[in-house]
Short mmCIF file of C-alpha atoms in Angstrom, two decimals:
data_model
loop_
_atom_site.label_atom_id
_atom_site.label_comp_id
_atom_site.label_asym_id
_atom_site.label_seq_id
_atom_site.Cartn_x
_atom_site.Cartn_y
_atom_site.Cartn_z
CA MET A 1 21.18 -59.82 5.45
CA GLU A 2 22.16 -58.14 2.19
CA ARG A 3 23.33 -54.98 3.91
CA LYS A 4 25.46 -56.98 6.32
CA LEU A 5 27.05 -58.89 3.45
CA ASP A 6 27.62 -55.68 1.53
CA LYS A 7 29.20 -54.08 4.60
CA GLU A 8 31.58 -57.04 4.85
CA LEU A 9 32.55 -56.72 1.18
CA TYR A 10 32.65 -52.90 1.11
CA PRO A 11 33.30 -51.62 4.64
CA GLU A 12 34.19 -48.09 3.40
CA TYR A 13 30.94 -47.70 1.48
CA ILE A 14 28.55 -45.09 2.90
CA TYR A 15 24.97 -46.05 2.16
CA PRO A 16 22.95 -43.16 0.74
CA GLU A 17 19.67 -42.54 2.47
CA HIS A 18 16.50 -42.29 0.44
CA LYS A 19 13.34 -40.86 1.89
CA THR A 20 10.26 -41.14 -0.30
CA ASP A 21 7.57 -38.51 0.07
CA HIS A 22 4.49 -40.67 0.62
CA SER A 23 2.19 -37.65 0.96
CA GLU A 24 1.69 -37.57 -2.82
CA PRO A 25 0.17 -40.47 -4.75
CA PRO A 26 2.52 -42.27 -7.17
CA ARG A 27 2.47 -40.98 -10.73
CA GLU A 28 0.80 -43.74 -12.73
CA SER A 29 2.71 -43.10 -15.96
CA ILE A 30 6.03 -43.38 -14.09
CA VAL A 31 4.91 -46.63 -12.41
CA LYS A 32 3.98 -48.10 -15.82
CA LEU A 33 7.25 -46.96 -17.39
CA GLY A 34 9.28 -48.32 -14.46
CA LYS A 35 7.59 -51.71 -14.83
CA MET A 36 8.16 -51.71 -18.58
CA ILE A 37 11.89 -50.95 -18.47
CA THR A 38 12.96 -52.82 -15.32
CA ASP A 39 15.14 -55.91 -15.41
CA ARG A 40 13.78 -57.28 -12.10
CA ILE A 41 11.64 -60.36 -12.78
CA PRO A 42 9.04 -60.03 -9.95
CA GLN A 43 8.27 -56.43 -10.96
CA LYS A 44 8.35 -57.23 -14.68
CA LEU A 45 5.86 -60.09 -14.27
CA GLY A 46 3.60 -58.09 -11.93
CA ILE A 47 4.26 -60.34 -8.92
CA LYS A 48 5.51 -57.24 -7.09
CA LYS A 49 4.38 -53.72 -7.91
CA ILE A 50 6.67 -50.79 -8.63
CA THR A 51 6.36 -48.41 -5.67
CA PRO A 52 7.77 -44.93 -5.02
CA ASP A 53 10.47 -46.65 -2.93
CA ASP A 54 11.83 -48.54 -5.94
CA PRO A 55 14.83 -47.08 -7.80
CA GLU A 56 12.99 -47.44 -11.10
CA TYR A 57 10.29 -45.10 -9.84
CA TRP A 58 12.26 -42.39 -8.12
CA GLY A 59 15.06 -42.52 -10.68
CA LEU A 60 12.51 -41.72 -13.40
CA ALA A 61 10.20 -39.46 -11.39
CA GLY A 62 12.97 -36.94 -10.80
CA VAL A 63 13.74 -36.38 -14.49
CA VAL A 64 10.76 -37.51 -16.59
CA THR A 65 7.53 -35.60 -17.08
CA ASP A 66 4.25 -37.47 -17.40
CA GLU A 67 4.08 -36.51 -21.08
CA GLU A 68 7.57 -37.92 -21.70
CA ALA A 69 6.61 -41.11 -19.85
CA GLU A 70 3.53 -41.51 -22.06
CA ILE A 71 5.68 -41.10 -25.19
CA ALA A 72 8.19 -43.66 -23.88
CA LEU A 73 5.41 -46.14 -23.06
CA LYS A 74 4.35 -46.12 -26.71
CA LEU A 75 7.86 -46.92 -27.95
CA GLY A 76 8.30 -50.35 -26.36
CA VAL A 77 11.59 -51.55 -24.90
CA ARG A 78 14.46 -52.00 -27.38
CA LYS A 79 12.22 -51.46 -30.43
CA PRO A 80 13.82 -48.79 -32.64
CA LYS A 81 11.39 -46.39 -34.29
CA THR A 82 11.89 -43.43 -36.62
CA LEU A 83 10.41 -39.99 -35.99
CA PRO A 84 7.48 -40.51 -38.44
CA GLU A 85 6.64 -43.86 -36.77
CA ILE A 86 6.67 -42.29 -33.30
CA ALA A 87 4.58 -39.34 -34.50
CA LYS A 88 2.01 -41.79 -35.86
CA LEU A 89 1.96 -43.78 -32.58
CA THR A 90 1.64 -40.72 -30.33
CA GLY A 91 -0.45 -38.42 -32.50
CA ILE A 92 2.00 -35.57 -31.84
CA PRO A 93 3.20 -33.59 -34.90
CA GLU A 94 6.83 -34.28 -35.88
CA LYS A 95 7.94 -30.65 -35.37
CA GLU A 96 6.64 -30.72 -31.82
CA LEU A 97 7.80 -34.28 -31.10
CA GLU A 98 11.43 -34.08 -32.24
CA PRO A 99 12.60 -31.63 -29.52
CA LYS A 100 10.88 -33.78 -26.89
CA LEU A 101 12.66 -36.92 -28.13
CA GLN A 102 15.97 -35.04 -28.17
CA ALA A 103 15.41 -33.83 -24.59
CA MET A 104 14.58 -37.38 -23.50
CA SER A 105 17.80 -38.58 -25.17
CA VAL A 106 19.85 -35.93 -23.36
CA LYS A 107 18.30 -37.06 -20.06
CA GLY A 108 19.28 -40.65 -20.87
CA ILE A 109 15.73 -41.97 -21.15
CA LEU A 110 16.05 -42.70 -24.89
CA GLU A 111 18.92 -43.70 -27.14
CA TYR A 112 19.17 -43.12 -30.87
CA ASN A 113 21.13 -44.45 -33.83
CA TRP A 114 21.08 -44.68 -37.61
CA GLU A 115 21.35 -48.50 -37.85
CA ASN A 116 18.71 -49.22 -40.47
CA PRO A 117 18.76 -49.71 -44.27
CA LYS A 118 17.86 -46.06 -44.99
CA HIS A 119 20.22 -44.71 -42.28
CA GLU A 120 17.38 -42.69 -40.75
CA LYS A 121 17.65 -41.54 -37.16
CA GLN A 122 15.72 -43.95 -34.96
CA TYR A 123 15.00 -43.76 -31.25
CA LEU A 124 14.74 -46.63 -28.77
CA LEU A 125 13.91 -47.07 -25.12
CA PRO A 126 16.63 -49.08 -23.33
CA MET A 127 16.18 -51.31 -20.29
CA PHE A 128 16.90 -49.88 -16.84
CA VAL A 129 20.07 -51.67 -15.74
CA PRO A 130 22.27 -49.47 -13.51
CA GLY A 131 25.75 -50.92 -13.41
CA GLY A 132 25.33 -52.52 -16.82
CA ARG A 133 26.01 -49.54 -19.06
CA THR A 134 29.05 -48.57 -21.05
CA PRO A 135 32.05 -46.80 -19.46
CA GLY A 136 30.84 -43.48 -20.93
CA SER A 137 27.92 -43.63 -18.51
CA HIS A 138 30.29 -42.79 -15.64
CA ALA A 139 30.65 -39.21 -16.88
CA VAL A 140 26.88 -38.91 -17.23
CA LEU A 141 26.35 -40.33 -13.74
CA ARG A 142 29.00 -38.02 -12.26
CA ALA A 143 27.25 -34.96 -13.74
CA TYR A 144 23.85 -36.30 -12.68
CA VAL A 145 24.88 -36.93 -9.09
CA GLN A 146 26.32 -33.41 -8.91
CA THR A 147 23.06 -31.83 -10.05
CA ALA A 148 20.55 -34.26 -8.49
CA PRO A 149 22.19 -36.29 -5.70
CA ARG A 150 18.83 -37.63 -4.46
CA ASP A 151 17.93 -39.08 -7.84
CA GLY A 152 21.48 -40.28 -8.47
CA ASN A 153 20.96 -42.61 -5.52
CA ALA A 154 18.78 -44.78 -7.80
CA PHE A 155 22.01 -45.87 -9.44
CA CYS A 156 23.60 -46.49 -6.06
CA ARG A 157 20.85 -48.77 -4.85
CA ARG A 158 20.94 -50.92 -8.01
CA GLY A 159 24.58 -50.65 -9.02
CA ARG A 160 26.46 -50.41 -5.73
CA LYS A 161 29.70 -52.06 -6.76
CA ARG A 162 30.25 -50.20 -10.01
CA TYR A 163 28.99 -46.74 -9.04
CA ARG A 164 29.68 -46.59 -5.30
CA TYR A 165 32.48 -44.02 -5.67
CA ALA A 166 30.12 -41.51 -7.31
CA CYS A 167 27.25 -42.08 -4.91
CA HIS A 168 28.64 -41.26 -1.49
CA SER A 169 30.35 -38.02 -2.42
CA GLY A 170 28.05 -35.73 -0.47
CA GLY A 171 26.63 -34.19 -3.64
CA LYS A 172 30.05 -33.22 -5.05
CA GLY A 173 30.28 -35.94 -7.69
CA TYR A 174 33.67 -37.66 -7.78
#
């Protein structure tokens, strides 16, 4: 029903195909992270499980290592933490941890700011809400779809209206 309605509203939209490789078992750390950051109530409450067919899973699985997922799981959603706090939570030395947090920020998994009384850099894990980000995310999505069109489809499946022009470009971005 939803596809039919979408086709009526957006007849020019070309639906991207996603084929999950079910030969490998799902990565448990990615499943846990997907559940933690999703905005979908049934998955958040555990009524439905995150599967490799869900955009939360395959959007993360394509860019996040298991080690990065474990770090993100310790942060909590929307709970800013400084580098020393994260090092204490994870048990990873600060010198080793900082490049990993920076890489996760570049990938878009983490955000950071200096909005605290001491103006220290703090990292936070945002919710997964494709279509609900700031306009600057379009440039990030465009670059992402160019380099990883399969994973960029995670945005298409959850944010069809806002990102549809970047998603059906045949891997060429805009």
